[in-house]
PDB file of C-alpha atoms in Angstrom:
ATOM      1  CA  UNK A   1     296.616   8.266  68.902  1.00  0.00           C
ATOM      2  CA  UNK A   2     293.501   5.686  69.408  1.00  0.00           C
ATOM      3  CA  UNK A   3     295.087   3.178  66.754  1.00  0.00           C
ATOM      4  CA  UNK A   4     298.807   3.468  68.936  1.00  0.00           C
ATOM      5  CA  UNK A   5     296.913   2.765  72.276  1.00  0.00           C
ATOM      6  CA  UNK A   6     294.896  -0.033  70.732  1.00  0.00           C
ATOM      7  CA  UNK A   7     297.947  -1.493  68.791  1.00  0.00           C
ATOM      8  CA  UNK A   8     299.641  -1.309  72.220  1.00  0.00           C
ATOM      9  CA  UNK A   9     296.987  -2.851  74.540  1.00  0.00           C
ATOM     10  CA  UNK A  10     296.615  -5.480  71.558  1.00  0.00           C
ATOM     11  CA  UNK A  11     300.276  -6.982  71.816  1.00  0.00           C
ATOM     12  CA  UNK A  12     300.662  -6.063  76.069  1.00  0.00           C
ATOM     13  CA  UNK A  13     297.782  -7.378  76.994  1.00  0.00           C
ATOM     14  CA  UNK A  14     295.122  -5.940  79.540  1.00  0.00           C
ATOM     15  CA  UNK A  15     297.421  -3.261  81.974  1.00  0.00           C
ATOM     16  CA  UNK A  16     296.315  -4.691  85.140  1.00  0.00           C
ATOM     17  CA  UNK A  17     298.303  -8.244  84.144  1.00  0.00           C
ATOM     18  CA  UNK A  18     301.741  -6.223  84.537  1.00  0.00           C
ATOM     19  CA  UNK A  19     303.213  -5.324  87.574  1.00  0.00           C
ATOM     20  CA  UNK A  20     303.949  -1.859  87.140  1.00  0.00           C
ATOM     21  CA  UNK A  21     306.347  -1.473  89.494  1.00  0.00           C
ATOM     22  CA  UNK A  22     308.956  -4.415  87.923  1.00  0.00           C
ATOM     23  CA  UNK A  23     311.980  -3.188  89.642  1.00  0.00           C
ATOM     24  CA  UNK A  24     310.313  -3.870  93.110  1.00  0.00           C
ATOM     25  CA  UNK A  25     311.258  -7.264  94.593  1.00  0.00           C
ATOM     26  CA  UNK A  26     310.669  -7.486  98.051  1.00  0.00           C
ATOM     27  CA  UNK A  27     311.983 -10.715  98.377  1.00  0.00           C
ATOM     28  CA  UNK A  28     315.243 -10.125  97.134  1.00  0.00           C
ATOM     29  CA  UNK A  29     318.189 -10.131  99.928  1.00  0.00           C
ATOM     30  CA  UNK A  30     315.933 -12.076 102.399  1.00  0.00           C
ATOM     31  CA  UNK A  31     317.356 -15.381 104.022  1.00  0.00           C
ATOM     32  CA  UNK A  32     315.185 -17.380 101.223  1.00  0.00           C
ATOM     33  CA  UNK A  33     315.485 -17.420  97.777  1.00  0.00           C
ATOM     34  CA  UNK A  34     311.978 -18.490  97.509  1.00  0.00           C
ATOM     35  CA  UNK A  35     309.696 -15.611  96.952  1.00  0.00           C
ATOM     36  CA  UNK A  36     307.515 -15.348 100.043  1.00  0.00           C
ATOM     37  CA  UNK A  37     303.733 -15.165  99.720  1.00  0.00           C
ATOM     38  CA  UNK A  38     301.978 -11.990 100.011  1.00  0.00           C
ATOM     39  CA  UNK A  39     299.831 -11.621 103.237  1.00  0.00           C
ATOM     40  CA  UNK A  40     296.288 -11.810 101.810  1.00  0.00           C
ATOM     41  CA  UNK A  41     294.503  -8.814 102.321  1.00  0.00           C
ATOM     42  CA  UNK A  42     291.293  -8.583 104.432  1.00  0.00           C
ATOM     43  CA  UNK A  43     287.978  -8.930 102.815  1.00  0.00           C
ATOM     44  CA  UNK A  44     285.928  -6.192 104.378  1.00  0.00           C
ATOM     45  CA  UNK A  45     283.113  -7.900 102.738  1.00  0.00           C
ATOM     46  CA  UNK A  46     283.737 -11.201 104.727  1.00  0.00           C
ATOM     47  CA  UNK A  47     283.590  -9.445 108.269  1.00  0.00           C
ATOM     48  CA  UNK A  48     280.659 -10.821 109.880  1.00  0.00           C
ATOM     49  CA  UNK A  49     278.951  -9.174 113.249  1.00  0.00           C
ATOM     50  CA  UNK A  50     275.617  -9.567 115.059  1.00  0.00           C
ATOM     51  CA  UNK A  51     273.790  -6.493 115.870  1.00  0.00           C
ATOM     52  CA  UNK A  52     274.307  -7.305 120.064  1.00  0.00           C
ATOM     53  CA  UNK A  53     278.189  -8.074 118.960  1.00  0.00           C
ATOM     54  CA  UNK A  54     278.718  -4.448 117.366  1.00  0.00           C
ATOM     55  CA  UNK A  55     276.671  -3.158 120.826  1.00  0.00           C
ATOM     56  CA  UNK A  56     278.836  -4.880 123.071  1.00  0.00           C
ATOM     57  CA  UNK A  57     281.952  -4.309 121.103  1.00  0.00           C
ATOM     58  CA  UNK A  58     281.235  -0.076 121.602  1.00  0.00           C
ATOM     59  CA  UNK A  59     280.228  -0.583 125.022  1.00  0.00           C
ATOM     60  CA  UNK A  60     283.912  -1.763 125.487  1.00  0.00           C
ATOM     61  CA  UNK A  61     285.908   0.369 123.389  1.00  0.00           C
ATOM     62  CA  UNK A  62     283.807   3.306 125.680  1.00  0.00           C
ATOM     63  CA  UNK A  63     284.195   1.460 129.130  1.00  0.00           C
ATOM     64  CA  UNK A  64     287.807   1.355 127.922  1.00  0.00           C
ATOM     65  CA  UNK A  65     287.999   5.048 127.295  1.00  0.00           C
ATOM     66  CA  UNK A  66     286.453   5.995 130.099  1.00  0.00           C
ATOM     67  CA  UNK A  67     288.546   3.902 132.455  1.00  0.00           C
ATOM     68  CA  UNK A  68     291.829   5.200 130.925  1.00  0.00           C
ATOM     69  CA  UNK A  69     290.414   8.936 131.264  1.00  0.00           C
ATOM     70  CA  UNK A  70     289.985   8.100 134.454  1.00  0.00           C
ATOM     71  CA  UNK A  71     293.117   6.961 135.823  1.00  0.00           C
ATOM     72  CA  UNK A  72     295.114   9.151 133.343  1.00  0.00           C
ATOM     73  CA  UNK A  73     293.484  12.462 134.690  1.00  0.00           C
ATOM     74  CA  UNK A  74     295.272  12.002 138.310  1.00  0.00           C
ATOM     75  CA  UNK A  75     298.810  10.628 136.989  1.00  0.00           C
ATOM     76  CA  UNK A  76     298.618  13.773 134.289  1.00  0.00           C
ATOM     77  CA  UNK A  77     297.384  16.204 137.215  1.00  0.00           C
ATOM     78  CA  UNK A  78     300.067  15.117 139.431  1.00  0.00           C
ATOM     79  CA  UNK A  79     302.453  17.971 141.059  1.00  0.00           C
ATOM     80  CA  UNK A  80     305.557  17.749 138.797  1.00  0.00           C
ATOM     81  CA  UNK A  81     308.553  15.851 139.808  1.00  0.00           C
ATOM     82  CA  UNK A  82     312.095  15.388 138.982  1.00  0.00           C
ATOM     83  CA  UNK A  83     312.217  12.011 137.627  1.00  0.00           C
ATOM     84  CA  UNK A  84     309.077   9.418 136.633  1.00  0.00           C
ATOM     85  CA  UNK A  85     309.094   6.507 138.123  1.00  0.00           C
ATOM     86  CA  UNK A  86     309.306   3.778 135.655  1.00  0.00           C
ATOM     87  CA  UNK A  87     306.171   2.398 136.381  1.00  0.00           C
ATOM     88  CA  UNK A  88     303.993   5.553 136.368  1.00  0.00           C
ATOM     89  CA  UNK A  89     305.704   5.610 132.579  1.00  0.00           C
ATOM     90  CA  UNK A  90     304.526   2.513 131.404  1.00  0.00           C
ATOM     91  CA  UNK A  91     300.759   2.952 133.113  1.00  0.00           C
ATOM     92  CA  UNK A  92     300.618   6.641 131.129  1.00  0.00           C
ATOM     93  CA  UNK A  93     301.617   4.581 128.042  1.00  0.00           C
ATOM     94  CA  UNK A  94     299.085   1.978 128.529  1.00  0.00           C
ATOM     95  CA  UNK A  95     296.352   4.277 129.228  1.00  0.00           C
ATOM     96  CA  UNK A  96     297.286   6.104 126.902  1.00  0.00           C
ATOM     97  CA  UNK A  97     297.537   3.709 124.069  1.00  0.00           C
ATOM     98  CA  UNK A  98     294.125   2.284 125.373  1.00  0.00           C
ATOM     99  CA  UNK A  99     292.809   5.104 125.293  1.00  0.00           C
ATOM    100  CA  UNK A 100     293.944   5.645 121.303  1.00  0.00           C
ATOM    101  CA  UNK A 101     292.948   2.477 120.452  1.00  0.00           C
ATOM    102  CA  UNK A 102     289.612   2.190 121.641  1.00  0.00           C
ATOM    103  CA  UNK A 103     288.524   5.630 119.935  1.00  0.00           C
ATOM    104  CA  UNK A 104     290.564   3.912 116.788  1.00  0.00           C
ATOM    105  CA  UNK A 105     288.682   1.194 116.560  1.00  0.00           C
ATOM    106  CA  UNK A 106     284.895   2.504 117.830  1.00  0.00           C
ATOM    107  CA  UNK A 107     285.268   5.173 114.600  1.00  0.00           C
ATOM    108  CA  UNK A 108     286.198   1.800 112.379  1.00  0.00           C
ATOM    109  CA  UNK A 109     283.109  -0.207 113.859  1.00  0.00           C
ATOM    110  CA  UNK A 110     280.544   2.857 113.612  1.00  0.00           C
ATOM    111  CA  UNK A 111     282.280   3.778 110.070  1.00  0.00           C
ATOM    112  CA  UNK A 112     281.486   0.305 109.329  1.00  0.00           C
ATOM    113  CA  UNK A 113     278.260  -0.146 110.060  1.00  0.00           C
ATOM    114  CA  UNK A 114     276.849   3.085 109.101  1.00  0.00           C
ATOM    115  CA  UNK A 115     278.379   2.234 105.724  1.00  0.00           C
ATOM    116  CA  UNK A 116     277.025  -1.697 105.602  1.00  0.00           C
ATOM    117  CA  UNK A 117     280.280  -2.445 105.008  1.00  0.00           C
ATOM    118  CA  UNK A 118     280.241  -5.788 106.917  1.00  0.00           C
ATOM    119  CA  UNK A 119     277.784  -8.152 107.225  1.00  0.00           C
ATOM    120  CA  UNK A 120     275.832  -7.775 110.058  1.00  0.00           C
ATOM    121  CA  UNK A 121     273.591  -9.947 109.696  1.00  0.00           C
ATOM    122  CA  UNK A 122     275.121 -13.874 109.934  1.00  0.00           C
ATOM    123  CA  UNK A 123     273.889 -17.291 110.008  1.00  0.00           C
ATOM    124  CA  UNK A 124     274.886 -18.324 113.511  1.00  0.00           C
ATOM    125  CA  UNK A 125     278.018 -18.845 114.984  1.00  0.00           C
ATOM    126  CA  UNK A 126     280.119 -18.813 111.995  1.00  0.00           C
ATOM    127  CA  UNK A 127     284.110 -18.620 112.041  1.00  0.00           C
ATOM    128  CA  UNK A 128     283.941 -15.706 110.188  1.00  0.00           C
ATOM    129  CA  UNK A 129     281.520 -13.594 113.219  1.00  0.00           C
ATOM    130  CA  UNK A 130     284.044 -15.166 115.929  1.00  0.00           C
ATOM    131  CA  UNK A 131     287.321 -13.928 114.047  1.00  0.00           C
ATOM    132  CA  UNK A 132     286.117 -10.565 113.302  1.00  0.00           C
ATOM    133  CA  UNK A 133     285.113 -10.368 117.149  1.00  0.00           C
ATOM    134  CA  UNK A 134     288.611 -11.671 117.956  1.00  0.00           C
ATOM    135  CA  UNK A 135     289.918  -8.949 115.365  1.00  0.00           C
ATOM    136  CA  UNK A 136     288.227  -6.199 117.333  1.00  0.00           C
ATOM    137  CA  UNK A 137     289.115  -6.854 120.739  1.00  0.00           C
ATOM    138  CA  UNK A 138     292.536  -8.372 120.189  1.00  0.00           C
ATOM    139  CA  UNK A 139     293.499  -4.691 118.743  1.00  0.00           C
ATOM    140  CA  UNK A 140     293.337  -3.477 122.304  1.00  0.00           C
ATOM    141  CA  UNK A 141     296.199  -5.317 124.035  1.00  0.00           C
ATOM    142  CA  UNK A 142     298.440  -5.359 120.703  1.00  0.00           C
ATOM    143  CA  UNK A 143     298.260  -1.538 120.683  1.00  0.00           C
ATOM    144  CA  UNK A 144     299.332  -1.515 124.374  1.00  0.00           C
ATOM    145  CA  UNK A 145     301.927  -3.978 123.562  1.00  0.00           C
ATOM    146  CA  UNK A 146     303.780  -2.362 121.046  1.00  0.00           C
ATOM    147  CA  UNK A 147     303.566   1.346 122.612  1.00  0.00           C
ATOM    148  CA  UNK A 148     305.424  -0.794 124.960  1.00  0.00           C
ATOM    149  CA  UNK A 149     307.705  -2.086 122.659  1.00  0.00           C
ATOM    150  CA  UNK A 150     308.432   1.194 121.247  1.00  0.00           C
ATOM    151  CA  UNK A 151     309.063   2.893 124.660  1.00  0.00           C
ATOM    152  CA  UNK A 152     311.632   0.057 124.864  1.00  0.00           C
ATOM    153  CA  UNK A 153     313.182   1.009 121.372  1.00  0.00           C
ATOM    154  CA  UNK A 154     313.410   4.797 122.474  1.00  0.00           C
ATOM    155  CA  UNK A 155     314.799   4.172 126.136  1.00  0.00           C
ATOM    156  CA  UNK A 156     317.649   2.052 124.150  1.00  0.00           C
ATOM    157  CA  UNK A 157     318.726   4.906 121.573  1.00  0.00           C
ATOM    158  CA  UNK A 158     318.439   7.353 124.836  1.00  0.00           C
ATOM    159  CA  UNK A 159     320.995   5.238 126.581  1.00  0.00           C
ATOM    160  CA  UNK A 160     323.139   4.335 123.578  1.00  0.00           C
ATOM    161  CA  UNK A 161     323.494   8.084 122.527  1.00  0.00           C
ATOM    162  CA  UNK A 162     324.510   8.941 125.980  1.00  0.00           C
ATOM    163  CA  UNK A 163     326.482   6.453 127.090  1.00  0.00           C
ATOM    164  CA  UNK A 164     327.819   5.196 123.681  1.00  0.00           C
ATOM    165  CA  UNK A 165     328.094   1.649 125.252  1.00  0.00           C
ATOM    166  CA  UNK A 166     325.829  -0.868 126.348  1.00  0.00           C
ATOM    167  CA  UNK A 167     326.116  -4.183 128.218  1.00  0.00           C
ATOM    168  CA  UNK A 168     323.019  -6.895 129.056  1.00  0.00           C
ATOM    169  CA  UNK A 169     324.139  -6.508 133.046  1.00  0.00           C
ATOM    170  CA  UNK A 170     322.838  -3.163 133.336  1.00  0.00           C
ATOM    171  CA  UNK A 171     319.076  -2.303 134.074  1.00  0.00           C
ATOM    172  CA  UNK A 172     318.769  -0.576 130.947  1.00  0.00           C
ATOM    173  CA  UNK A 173     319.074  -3.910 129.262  1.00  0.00           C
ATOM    174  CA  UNK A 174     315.387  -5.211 130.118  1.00  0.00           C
ATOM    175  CA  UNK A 175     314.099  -2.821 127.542  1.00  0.00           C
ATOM    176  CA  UNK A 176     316.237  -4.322 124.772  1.00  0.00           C
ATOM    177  CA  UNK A 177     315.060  -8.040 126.268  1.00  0.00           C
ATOM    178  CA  UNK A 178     311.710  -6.388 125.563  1.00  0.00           C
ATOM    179  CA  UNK A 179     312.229  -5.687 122.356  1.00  0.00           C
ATOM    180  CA  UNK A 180     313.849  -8.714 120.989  1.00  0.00           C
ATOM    181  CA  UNK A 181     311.472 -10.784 122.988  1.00  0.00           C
ATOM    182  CA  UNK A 182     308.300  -9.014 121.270  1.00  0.00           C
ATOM    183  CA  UNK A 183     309.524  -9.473 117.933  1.00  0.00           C
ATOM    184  CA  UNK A 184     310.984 -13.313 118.355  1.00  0.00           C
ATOM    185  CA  UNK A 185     307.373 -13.717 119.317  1.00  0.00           C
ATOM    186  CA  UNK A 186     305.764 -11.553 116.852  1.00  0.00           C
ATOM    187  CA  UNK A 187     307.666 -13.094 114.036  1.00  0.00           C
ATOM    188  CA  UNK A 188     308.079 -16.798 115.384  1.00  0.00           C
ATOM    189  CA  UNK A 189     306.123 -18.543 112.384  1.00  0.00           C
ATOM    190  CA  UNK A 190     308.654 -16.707 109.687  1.00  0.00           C
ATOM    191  CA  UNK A 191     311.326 -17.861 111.962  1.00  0.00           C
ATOM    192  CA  UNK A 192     310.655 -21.317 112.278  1.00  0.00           C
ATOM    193  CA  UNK A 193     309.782 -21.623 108.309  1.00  0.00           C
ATOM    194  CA  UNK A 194     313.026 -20.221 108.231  1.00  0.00           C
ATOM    195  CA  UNK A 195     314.736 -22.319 110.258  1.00  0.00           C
ATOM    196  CA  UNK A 196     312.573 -25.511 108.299  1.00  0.00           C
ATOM    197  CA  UNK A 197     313.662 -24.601 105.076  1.00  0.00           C
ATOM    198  CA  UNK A 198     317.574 -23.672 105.483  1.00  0.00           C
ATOM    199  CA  UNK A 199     317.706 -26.119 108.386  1.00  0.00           C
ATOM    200  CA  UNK A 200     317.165 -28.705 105.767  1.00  0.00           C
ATOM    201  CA  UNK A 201     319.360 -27.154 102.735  1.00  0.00           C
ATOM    202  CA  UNK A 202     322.277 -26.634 105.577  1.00  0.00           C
ATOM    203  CA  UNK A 203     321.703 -30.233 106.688  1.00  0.00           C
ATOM    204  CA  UNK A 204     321.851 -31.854 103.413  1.00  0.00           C
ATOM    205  CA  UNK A 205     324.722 -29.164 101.745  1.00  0.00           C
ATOM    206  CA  UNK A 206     326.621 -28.129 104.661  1.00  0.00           C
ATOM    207  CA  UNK A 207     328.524 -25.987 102.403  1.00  0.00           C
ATOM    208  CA  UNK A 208     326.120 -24.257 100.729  1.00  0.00           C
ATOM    209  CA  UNK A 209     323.466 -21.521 102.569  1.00  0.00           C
ATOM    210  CA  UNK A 210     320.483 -19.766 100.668  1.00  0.00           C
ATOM    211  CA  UNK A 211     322.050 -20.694  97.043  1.00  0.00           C
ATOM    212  CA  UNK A 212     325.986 -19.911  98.176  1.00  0.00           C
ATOM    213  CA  UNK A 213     329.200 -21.277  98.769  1.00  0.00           C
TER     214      UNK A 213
END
């Protein structure tokens, strides 16, 4: 059985220089026939913070938490009514995701250092200590955005499933404006590549589009 495996691993080559998943193409069926580049994943290792950084980020993450507590506790103790206004629905979601978020990202930072996983210890102002700053407090807004996003998502299947129509003149419409608006925004570098690269193919073969006729 030895001689087999070694015979094998002899004419394959080492394992890990095979994708073992071969029938997986992610990139085909997209708008490009160029096969996008994989996002490169984040170094862990290359994460830099100073000790007063990692103090101040947990000070924030708990002045968060204890700011959404405390407006949550009245808008959750509230006598009950027969319909939420739309704004006490998107402050409960904000809180709320705040709230998520900042106990998220505390239990990352303490996991972090207790763990040395990042280096706390840099040389300065480097780019790396300022984007793994930005990283940790930019978290905080994109989690509230995108609860956001998704209460828009769910309010538009509520009123499509009841309704079974759906025009951009009724109120209801702002919440798919939302939606489209967060993810024209969100993906807005893919788009304009996009646009770049077929803009270009279209402009010099009008009558040909990602490879057809």
């Amino acid at each position: 059985m030895e001689s087999i495996l070694h015979s094998q691993s002899a004419n394959f080559g080492p394992a890990e220089d095979y994708d073992t998943n071969e029938s997986y193409r992610p990139w085909e069926g997209t708008l490009s026939d160029e096969q996008p580049q994989a996002a490169p994943f984040r170094d862990p290792s290359l994460m830099a913070l100073g000790r007063l950084d990692a103090f101040l980020l947990f000070a924030f993450y708990l002045a968060g938490l204890l700011w959404s507590g405390y407006r949550l506790f009245p808008l959750l103790a509230a006598p009950a009514q027969d319909s939420l206004k739309e704004l006490m629905i998107i402050e409960v979601l904000s809180l709320s995701a705040l709230a998520g978020s900042a106990i998220f990202y505390a239990r990352k930072l303490y996991k972090a250092g207790i763990n040395q996983i990042y280096n706390f210890s840099p040389d300065g102002i480097t780019v790396n200590r300022l984007s793994t700053i930005a990283y940790f407090i930019l978290r905080i807004p994109t989690a509230i955005a995108i609860s956001l996003v998704l209460y828009g998502i769910w309010r538009i299947s509520i009123d499509l499933a009841v309704q079974n129509e759906f025009s951009a003149s009724k109120s209801s419409s702002r919440y798919l404006f939302l939606v489209m608006g967060f993810f024209s925004g969100f993906s807005s570098g893919r788009i304009i590549t996009y646009f770049e690269t077929e803009g270009l193919r279209f402009a010099t073969r009008p009558g040909e589009i990602n490879g057809n006729s």
